[in-house]
Short mmCIF file of N, CA and C and ligand atoms in Angstrom, two decimals:
data_model
loop_
_atom_site.label_atom_id
_atom_site.label_comp_id
_atom_site.label_asym_id
_atom_site.label_seq_id
_atom_site.Cartn_x
_atom_site.Cartn_y
_atom_site.Cartn_z
N MET A 219 102.31 75.63 57.66
CA MET A 219 102.92 75.58 58.98
C MET A 219 104.32 75.03 58.85
N GLU A 220 105.24 75.71 59.45
CA GLU A 220 106.62 75.25 59.41
C GLU A 220 106.81 74.09 60.38
N ARG A 221 107.86 73.34 60.10
CA ARG A 221 108.15 72.16 60.93
C ARG A 221 108.28 72.55 62.41
N ARG A 222 108.96 73.67 62.68
CA ARG A 222 109.16 74.10 64.07
C ARG A 222 107.82 74.41 64.74
N ASP A 223 106.92 75.07 64.00
CA ASP A 223 105.59 75.38 64.55
C ASP A 223 104.79 74.10 64.79
N PHE A 224 104.88 73.17 63.81
CA PHE A 224 104.16 71.91 63.94
C PHE A 224 104.60 71.16 65.20
N VAL A 225 105.92 71.07 65.41
CA VAL A 225 106.45 70.37 66.58
C VAL A 225 106.02 71.07 67.86
N SER A 226 106.02 72.38 67.84
CA SER A 226 105.59 73.14 69.01
C SER A 226 104.14 72.86 69.35
N HIS A 227 103.27 72.89 68.32
CA HIS A 227 101.84 72.62 68.55
C HIS A 227 101.63 71.18 69.02
N LEU A 228 102.36 70.26 68.42
CA LEU A 228 102.24 68.86 68.79
C LEU A 228 102.65 68.65 70.25
N SER A 229 103.72 69.29 70.67
CA SER A 229 104.18 69.16 72.05
C SER A 229 103.14 69.70 73.02
N MET A 230 102.56 70.85 72.66
CA MET A 230 101.53 71.44 73.52
C MET A 230 100.33 70.52 73.63
N ALA A 231 99.90 69.97 72.50
CA ALA A 231 98.74 69.07 72.51
C ALA A 231 99.02 67.84 73.36
N MET A 232 100.21 67.29 73.23
CA MET A 232 100.55 66.10 74.01
C MET A 232 100.61 66.42 75.50
N ALA A 233 101.16 67.58 75.83
CA ALA A 233 101.25 67.96 77.24
C ALA A 233 99.86 68.10 77.84
N LEU A 234 98.93 68.72 77.10
CA LEU A 234 97.57 68.88 77.60
C LEU A 234 96.89 67.52 77.74
N ALA A 235 97.09 66.64 76.76
CA ALA A 235 96.47 65.32 76.83
C ALA A 235 97.01 64.54 78.02
N CYS A 236 98.29 64.61 78.26
CA CYS A 236 98.89 63.89 79.40
C CYS A 236 98.38 64.45 80.72
N ALA A 237 98.32 65.78 80.80
CA ALA A 237 97.87 66.40 82.06
C ALA A 237 96.43 66.01 82.33
N GLY A 238 95.58 66.04 81.32
CA GLY A 238 94.18 65.66 81.50
C GLY A 238 94.05 64.20 81.88
N GLY A 239 94.80 63.36 81.21
CA GLY A 239 94.74 61.94 81.51
C GLY A 239 95.24 61.63 82.89
N LEU A 240 96.31 62.29 83.31
CA LEU A 240 96.86 62.07 84.64
C LEU A 240 95.88 62.51 85.71
N ALA A 241 95.25 63.67 85.50
CA ALA A 241 94.28 64.15 86.48
C ALA A 241 93.12 63.17 86.60
N ALA A 242 92.64 62.67 85.46
CA ALA A 242 91.54 61.72 85.50
C ALA A 242 91.97 60.44 86.20
N CYS A 243 93.17 60.00 85.90
CA CYS A 243 93.66 58.77 86.50
C CYS A 243 93.84 58.94 88.00
N THR A 244 94.40 60.05 88.43
CA THR A 244 94.60 60.31 89.85
C THR A 244 93.26 60.33 90.57
N LYS A 245 92.26 61.00 89.98
CA LYS A 245 90.96 61.05 90.63
C LYS A 245 90.37 59.66 90.70
N HIS A 246 90.50 58.90 89.62
CA HIS A 246 89.96 57.55 89.61
C HIS A 246 90.57 56.72 90.73
N MET A 247 91.88 56.80 90.87
CA MET A 247 92.55 56.02 91.90
C MET A 247 92.12 56.45 93.29
N ALA A 248 91.97 57.76 93.49
CA ALA A 248 91.61 58.26 94.82
C ALA A 248 90.18 57.90 95.18
N ASP A 249 89.31 57.90 94.19
CA ASP A 249 87.90 57.66 94.46
C ASP A 249 87.49 56.22 94.22
N ALA A 250 88.39 55.43 93.70
CA ALA A 250 88.03 54.08 93.30
C ALA A 250 87.60 53.25 94.49
N PRO A 251 86.42 52.66 94.40
CA PRO A 251 86.04 51.74 95.46
C PRO A 251 86.82 50.45 95.32
N ASP A 252 86.84 49.68 96.36
CA ASP A 252 87.46 48.37 96.30
C ASP A 252 86.76 47.55 95.24
N ASN A 253 87.53 46.80 94.46
CA ASN A 253 86.93 46.01 93.39
C ASN A 253 86.04 44.90 93.94
N ASN A 254 86.29 44.54 95.18
CA ASN A 254 85.55 43.44 95.77
C ASN A 254 84.53 43.99 96.76
N ASN A 255 83.76 44.98 96.31
CA ASN A 255 82.88 45.65 97.27
C ASN A 255 81.48 45.06 97.34
N GLY A 256 81.17 44.10 96.51
CA GLY A 256 79.89 43.43 96.61
C GLY A 256 78.70 44.28 96.22
N GLY A 257 78.94 45.47 95.70
CA GLY A 257 77.86 46.33 95.26
C GLY A 257 77.17 47.01 96.43
N GLY A 258 75.97 47.54 96.17
CA GLY A 258 75.25 48.25 97.21
C GLY A 258 76.03 49.46 97.68
N ASN A 259 75.86 49.78 98.95
CA ASN A 259 76.54 50.93 99.51
C ASN A 259 77.85 50.57 100.18
N ALA A 260 78.24 49.31 100.12
CA ALA A 260 79.46 48.89 100.79
C ALA A 260 80.67 49.58 100.19
N LYS A 261 81.54 50.07 101.06
CA LYS A 261 82.79 50.68 100.61
C LYS A 261 83.87 49.62 100.49
N LEU A 262 83.71 48.55 101.25
CA LEU A 262 84.70 47.47 101.24
C LEU A 262 84.01 46.22 101.75
N THR A 263 84.33 45.11 101.14
CA THR A 263 83.80 43.85 101.64
C THR A 263 84.96 42.87 101.82
N ALA A 264 84.71 41.84 102.58
CA ALA A 264 85.70 40.78 102.77
C ALA A 264 84.96 39.46 102.86
N ASP A 265 85.55 38.45 102.27
CA ASP A 265 85.03 37.08 102.37
C ASP A 265 85.72 36.44 103.56
N LEU A 266 85.00 36.29 104.64
CA LEU A 266 85.62 35.81 105.88
C LEU A 266 85.98 34.33 105.84
N SER A 267 85.62 33.65 104.76
CA SER A 267 86.07 32.25 104.63
C SER A 267 87.50 32.19 104.12
N THR A 268 87.97 33.29 103.51
CA THR A 268 89.32 33.29 102.95
C THR A 268 90.17 34.48 103.36
N GLU A 269 89.55 35.54 103.90
CA GLU A 269 90.29 36.77 104.22
C GLU A 269 90.20 37.09 105.71
N LEU A 270 91.17 37.81 106.18
CA LEU A 270 91.16 38.34 107.55
C LEU A 270 90.93 37.22 108.57
N LEU A 271 91.63 36.14 108.38
CA LEU A 271 91.41 34.96 109.21
C LEU A 271 92.04 35.09 110.59
N ASN A 272 93.10 35.87 110.69
CA ASN A 272 93.85 35.95 111.96
C ASN A 272 93.88 37.38 112.48
N THR A 273 93.91 37.49 113.80
CA THR A 273 94.02 38.80 114.43
C THR A 273 95.25 39.53 113.88
N GLY A 274 95.05 40.76 113.49
CA GLY A 274 96.13 41.55 112.90
C GLY A 274 96.08 41.59 111.39
N ASN A 275 95.33 40.68 110.77
CA ASN A 275 95.17 40.76 109.31
C ASN A 275 94.39 42.04 109.00
N PHE A 276 94.72 42.66 107.90
CA PHE A 276 94.04 43.90 107.54
C PHE A 276 93.90 44.00 106.04
N LYS A 277 93.05 44.94 105.63
CA LYS A 277 92.77 45.17 104.22
C LYS A 277 92.51 46.66 104.05
N ILE A 278 93.07 47.25 103.00
CA ILE A 278 92.86 48.66 102.71
C ILE A 278 92.26 48.77 101.32
N GLY A 279 91.15 49.48 101.20
CA GLY A 279 90.53 49.70 99.89
C GLY A 279 89.25 50.49 100.06
N GLY A 280 88.84 51.15 98.99
CA GLY A 280 87.58 51.87 99.00
C GLY A 280 87.51 52.96 100.07
N GLY A 281 88.66 53.49 100.48
CA GLY A 281 88.67 54.53 101.51
C GLY A 281 88.57 54.00 102.91
N VAL A 282 88.81 52.70 103.07
CA VAL A 282 88.64 52.04 104.37
C VAL A 282 89.90 51.27 104.73
N ILE A 283 90.25 51.24 106.01
CA ILE A 283 91.17 50.24 106.52
C ILE A 283 90.37 49.37 107.48
N LEU A 284 90.41 48.08 107.21
CA LEU A 284 89.65 47.09 107.97
C LEU A 284 90.66 46.16 108.63
N ILE A 285 90.57 46.02 109.94
CA ILE A 285 91.54 45.22 110.70
C ILE A 285 90.79 44.22 111.57
N ARG A 286 91.24 42.97 111.54
CA ARG A 286 90.71 42.00 112.50
C ARG A 286 91.42 42.26 113.82
N ILE A 287 90.64 42.54 114.89
CA ILE A 287 91.23 42.85 116.19
C ILE A 287 90.96 41.76 117.22
N ALA A 288 90.14 40.77 116.85
CA ALA A 288 89.83 39.68 117.78
C ALA A 288 89.34 38.49 116.97
N ALA A 289 89.25 37.35 117.64
CA ALA A 289 88.73 36.15 116.98
C ALA A 289 87.21 36.26 116.84
N GLY A 290 86.66 35.44 115.93
CA GLY A 290 85.22 35.39 115.76
C GLY A 290 84.75 36.24 114.60
N ASN A 291 83.63 35.86 114.04
CA ASN A 291 83.09 36.60 112.90
C ASN A 291 81.89 37.44 113.32
N THR A 292 82.14 38.33 114.27
CA THR A 292 81.13 39.30 114.67
C THR A 292 81.69 40.70 114.40
N PRO A 293 80.82 41.69 114.22
CA PRO A 293 81.32 43.03 113.92
C PRO A 293 82.33 43.56 114.95
N SER A 294 82.16 43.17 116.21
CA SER A 294 83.08 43.69 117.23
C SER A 294 84.49 43.11 117.12
N ALA A 295 84.66 42.09 116.30
CA ALA A 295 85.99 41.51 116.09
C ALA A 295 86.80 42.28 115.05
N PHE A 296 86.20 43.36 114.52
CA PHE A 296 86.85 44.12 113.46
C PHE A 296 86.83 45.61 113.78
N SER A 297 87.84 46.30 113.29
CA SER A 297 87.85 47.75 113.33
C SER A 297 87.85 48.24 111.90
N ALA A 298 86.90 49.08 111.58
CA ALA A 298 86.82 49.67 110.24
C ALA A 298 86.89 51.18 110.40
N LEU A 299 87.87 51.77 109.77
CA LEU A 299 88.12 53.20 109.88
C LEU A 299 88.35 53.79 108.50
N SER A 300 88.15 55.08 108.39
CA SER A 300 88.55 55.75 107.15
C SER A 300 90.05 55.55 106.98
N SER A 301 90.47 55.27 105.74
CA SER A 301 91.91 55.11 105.48
C SER A 301 92.56 56.43 105.07
N THR A 302 91.80 57.51 105.13
CA THR A 302 92.34 58.81 104.75
C THR A 302 92.93 59.50 105.96
N CYS A 303 94.23 59.65 105.95
CA CYS A 303 94.93 60.29 107.08
C CYS A 303 94.39 61.69 107.29
N THR A 304 94.15 62.03 108.54
CA THR A 304 93.58 63.34 108.85
C THR A 304 94.62 64.45 108.81
N HIS A 305 95.88 64.11 108.60
CA HIS A 305 96.91 65.15 108.50
C HIS A 305 96.79 65.88 107.17
N GLN A 306 97.12 65.18 106.07
CA GLN A 306 97.05 65.83 104.77
C GLN A 306 96.36 64.96 103.72
N GLY A 307 95.64 63.94 104.17
CA GLY A 307 94.79 63.21 103.24
C GLY A 307 95.41 62.04 102.52
N CYS A 308 96.60 61.64 102.88
CA CYS A 308 97.17 60.44 102.26
C CYS A 308 96.39 59.22 102.72
N THR A 309 96.42 58.17 101.91
CA THR A 309 95.87 56.89 102.36
C THR A 309 96.88 56.24 103.28
N VAL A 310 96.41 55.80 104.44
CA VAL A 310 97.34 55.17 105.38
C VAL A 310 98.01 53.98 104.70
N SER A 311 99.24 53.68 105.13
CA SER A 311 100.07 52.71 104.41
C SER A 311 99.83 51.28 104.84
N THR A 312 99.72 51.09 106.15
CA THR A 312 99.72 49.72 106.65
C THR A 312 99.24 49.66 108.08
N PHE A 313 98.99 48.44 108.54
CA PHE A 313 98.76 48.18 109.96
C PHE A 313 99.96 47.38 110.45
N ASN A 314 100.65 47.90 111.43
CA ASN A 314 101.85 47.26 111.96
C ASN A 314 101.45 46.33 113.11
N THR A 315 101.55 45.02 112.87
CA THR A 315 101.11 44.06 113.89
C THR A 315 102.05 44.03 115.09
N GLY A 316 103.27 44.51 114.92
CA GLY A 316 104.19 44.57 116.05
C GLY A 316 103.79 45.63 117.07
N SER A 317 103.41 46.80 116.56
CA SER A 317 103.04 47.90 117.44
C SER A 317 101.53 48.02 117.61
N ASP A 318 100.75 47.31 116.80
CA ASP A 318 99.29 47.44 116.77
C ASP A 318 98.86 48.85 116.39
N LEU A 319 99.61 49.46 115.51
CA LEU A 319 99.28 50.83 115.10
C LEU A 319 99.12 50.90 113.58
N ILE A 320 98.21 51.75 113.17
CA ILE A 320 98.03 52.08 111.76
C ILE A 320 99.06 53.16 111.43
N GLU A 321 99.76 52.97 110.30
CA GLU A 321 100.84 53.88 109.96
C GLU A 321 100.54 54.65 108.67
N CYS A 322 100.89 55.91 108.68
CA CYS A 322 100.82 56.75 107.47
C CYS A 322 102.26 57.12 107.13
N ASN A 323 102.82 56.39 106.20
CA ASN A 323 104.26 56.50 105.93
C ASN A 323 104.55 57.17 104.60
N ALA A 324 105.82 57.48 104.38
CA ALA A 324 106.32 57.97 103.10
C ALA A 324 106.06 56.90 102.04
N PRO A 325 105.90 57.23 100.77
CA PRO A 325 106.25 58.53 100.22
C PRO A 325 105.18 59.60 100.40
N CYS A 326 103.94 59.23 100.65
CA CYS A 326 102.91 60.27 100.80
C CYS A 326 102.84 60.78 102.22
N GLY A 327 102.78 59.89 103.18
CA GLY A 327 102.53 60.28 104.56
C GLY A 327 103.76 60.79 105.29
N HIS A 328 103.53 61.23 106.52
CA HIS A 328 104.56 61.91 107.30
C HIS A 328 104.76 61.27 108.66
N GLY A 329 104.34 60.03 108.81
CA GLY A 329 104.66 59.30 110.02
C GLY A 329 103.60 59.26 111.10
N SER A 330 102.41 59.73 110.83
CA SER A 330 101.36 59.65 111.85
C SER A 330 101.05 58.19 112.16
N ARG A 331 100.64 57.96 113.40
CA ARG A 331 100.26 56.62 113.86
C ARG A 331 98.92 56.73 114.56
N TYR A 332 98.07 55.73 114.31
CA TYR A 332 96.74 55.67 114.91
C TYR A 332 96.54 54.32 115.57
N THR A 333 95.77 54.30 116.63
CA THR A 333 95.39 53.04 117.26
C THR A 333 94.26 52.40 116.45
N THR A 334 93.89 51.19 116.82
CA THR A 334 92.81 50.50 116.08
C THR A 334 91.44 51.12 116.36
N THR A 335 91.35 52.03 117.32
CA THR A 335 90.09 52.76 117.51
C THR A 335 90.06 54.02 116.64
N GLY A 336 91.17 54.31 115.98
CA GLY A 336 91.27 55.51 115.16
C GLY A 336 91.93 56.67 115.86
N ALA A 337 92.17 56.57 117.16
CA ALA A 337 92.77 57.67 117.92
C ALA A 337 94.20 57.92 117.45
N VAL A 338 94.60 59.17 117.45
CA VAL A 338 95.98 59.52 117.10
C VAL A 338 96.90 59.07 118.22
N GLN A 339 97.93 58.31 117.86
CA GLN A 339 98.95 57.90 118.82
C GLN A 339 100.17 58.79 118.66
N THR A 340 100.51 59.12 117.40
CA THR A 340 101.64 59.99 117.11
C THR A 340 101.28 60.88 115.93
N GLY A 341 101.58 62.18 116.02
CA GLY A 341 101.31 63.11 114.94
C GLY A 341 102.33 62.98 113.82
N PRO A 342 102.21 63.90 112.87
CA PRO A 342 101.59 65.22 112.95
C PRO A 342 100.05 65.25 112.91
N ALA A 343 99.37 64.18 112.58
CA ALA A 343 97.91 64.24 112.60
C ALA A 343 97.43 64.58 114.01
N THR A 344 96.33 65.30 114.10
CA THR A 344 95.77 65.66 115.40
C THR A 344 94.34 65.15 115.58
N ALA A 345 93.72 64.72 114.50
CA ALA A 345 92.33 64.24 114.57
C ALA A 345 92.28 62.74 114.29
N ALA A 346 91.35 62.08 114.93
CA ALA A 346 91.19 60.63 114.79
C ALA A 346 90.69 60.25 113.40
N LEU A 347 90.97 59.01 113.03
CA LEU A 347 90.38 58.45 111.80
C LEU A 347 88.91 58.16 112.09
N PRO A 348 87.99 58.63 111.26
CA PRO A 348 86.57 58.35 111.49
C PRO A 348 86.27 56.85 111.43
N LYS A 349 85.37 56.42 112.33
CA LYS A 349 84.96 55.02 112.37
C LYS A 349 83.90 54.76 111.32
N MET A 350 83.89 53.53 110.84
CA MET A 350 82.88 53.10 109.87
C MET A 350 82.15 51.89 110.44
N THR A 351 81.07 51.54 109.79
CA THR A 351 80.20 50.49 110.31
C THR A 351 80.47 49.15 109.64
N VAL A 352 80.62 48.11 110.46
CA VAL A 352 80.83 46.75 109.96
C VAL A 352 79.54 45.96 110.13
N SER A 353 79.16 45.26 109.08
CA SER A 353 78.05 44.31 109.19
C SER A 353 78.50 43.00 108.56
N ILE A 354 77.96 41.91 109.06
CA ILE A 354 78.34 40.59 108.58
C ILE A 354 77.10 39.79 108.27
N ASN A 355 77.09 39.20 107.08
CA ASN A 355 75.99 38.34 106.64
C ASN A 355 76.63 37.06 106.12
N GLY A 356 76.52 35.98 106.87
CA GLY A 356 77.21 34.75 106.48
C GLY A 356 78.71 34.97 106.55
N ASN A 357 79.39 34.70 105.46
CA ASN A 357 80.84 34.91 105.41
C ASN A 357 81.20 36.25 104.80
N THR A 358 80.21 37.07 104.49
CA THR A 358 80.49 38.35 103.84
C THR A 358 80.44 39.49 104.84
N LEU A 359 81.58 40.12 105.00
CA LEU A 359 81.67 41.32 105.84
C LEU A 359 81.58 42.53 104.93
N SER A 360 80.78 43.50 105.33
CA SER A 360 80.64 44.74 104.55
C SER A 360 80.92 45.92 105.45
N VAL A 361 81.61 46.90 104.92
CA VAL A 361 81.88 48.14 105.63
C VAL A 361 81.14 49.25 104.91
N SER A 362 80.40 50.04 105.68
CA SER A 362 79.67 51.17 105.08
C SER A 362 79.84 52.39 105.96
S1 FES B 144 99.26 62.67 105.47
FE1 FES B 144 99.43 61.13 107.00
S2 FES B 144 101.02 61.87 108.26
FE2 FES B 144 100.81 63.42 106.78
#
């Protein structure tokens, strides 16, 4: 094999390895549950002794956005919604405590805004974020 052929084959092999690795990594990131999920079927958990202490605090992970919307450690004090924007599937970026809206921003998102109930406030999204179930056992909040 000539040097030019060897370099060509090596480049092709590296390109395939990178593409495969990137695809695996992207899938892992998209499907990765929150590291602090407490096991079981929980998609996201929170330790209420140290997290989400104040109204407006939020956490995104495991395909969930979890927002404290009121005082107290009862399920009704929290909103848990899918964090996957219904426009084109980006993970929502943040919860804006000034506007009380969930934002899907660049670089992935296109500016959709949702209320804490999941309803679309501003498009381009047209469908609400699906609601998820919150349960609390002691200081451990679980979203499923
Ligand atoms: S993916 Fe969220 S606004 Fe487009």
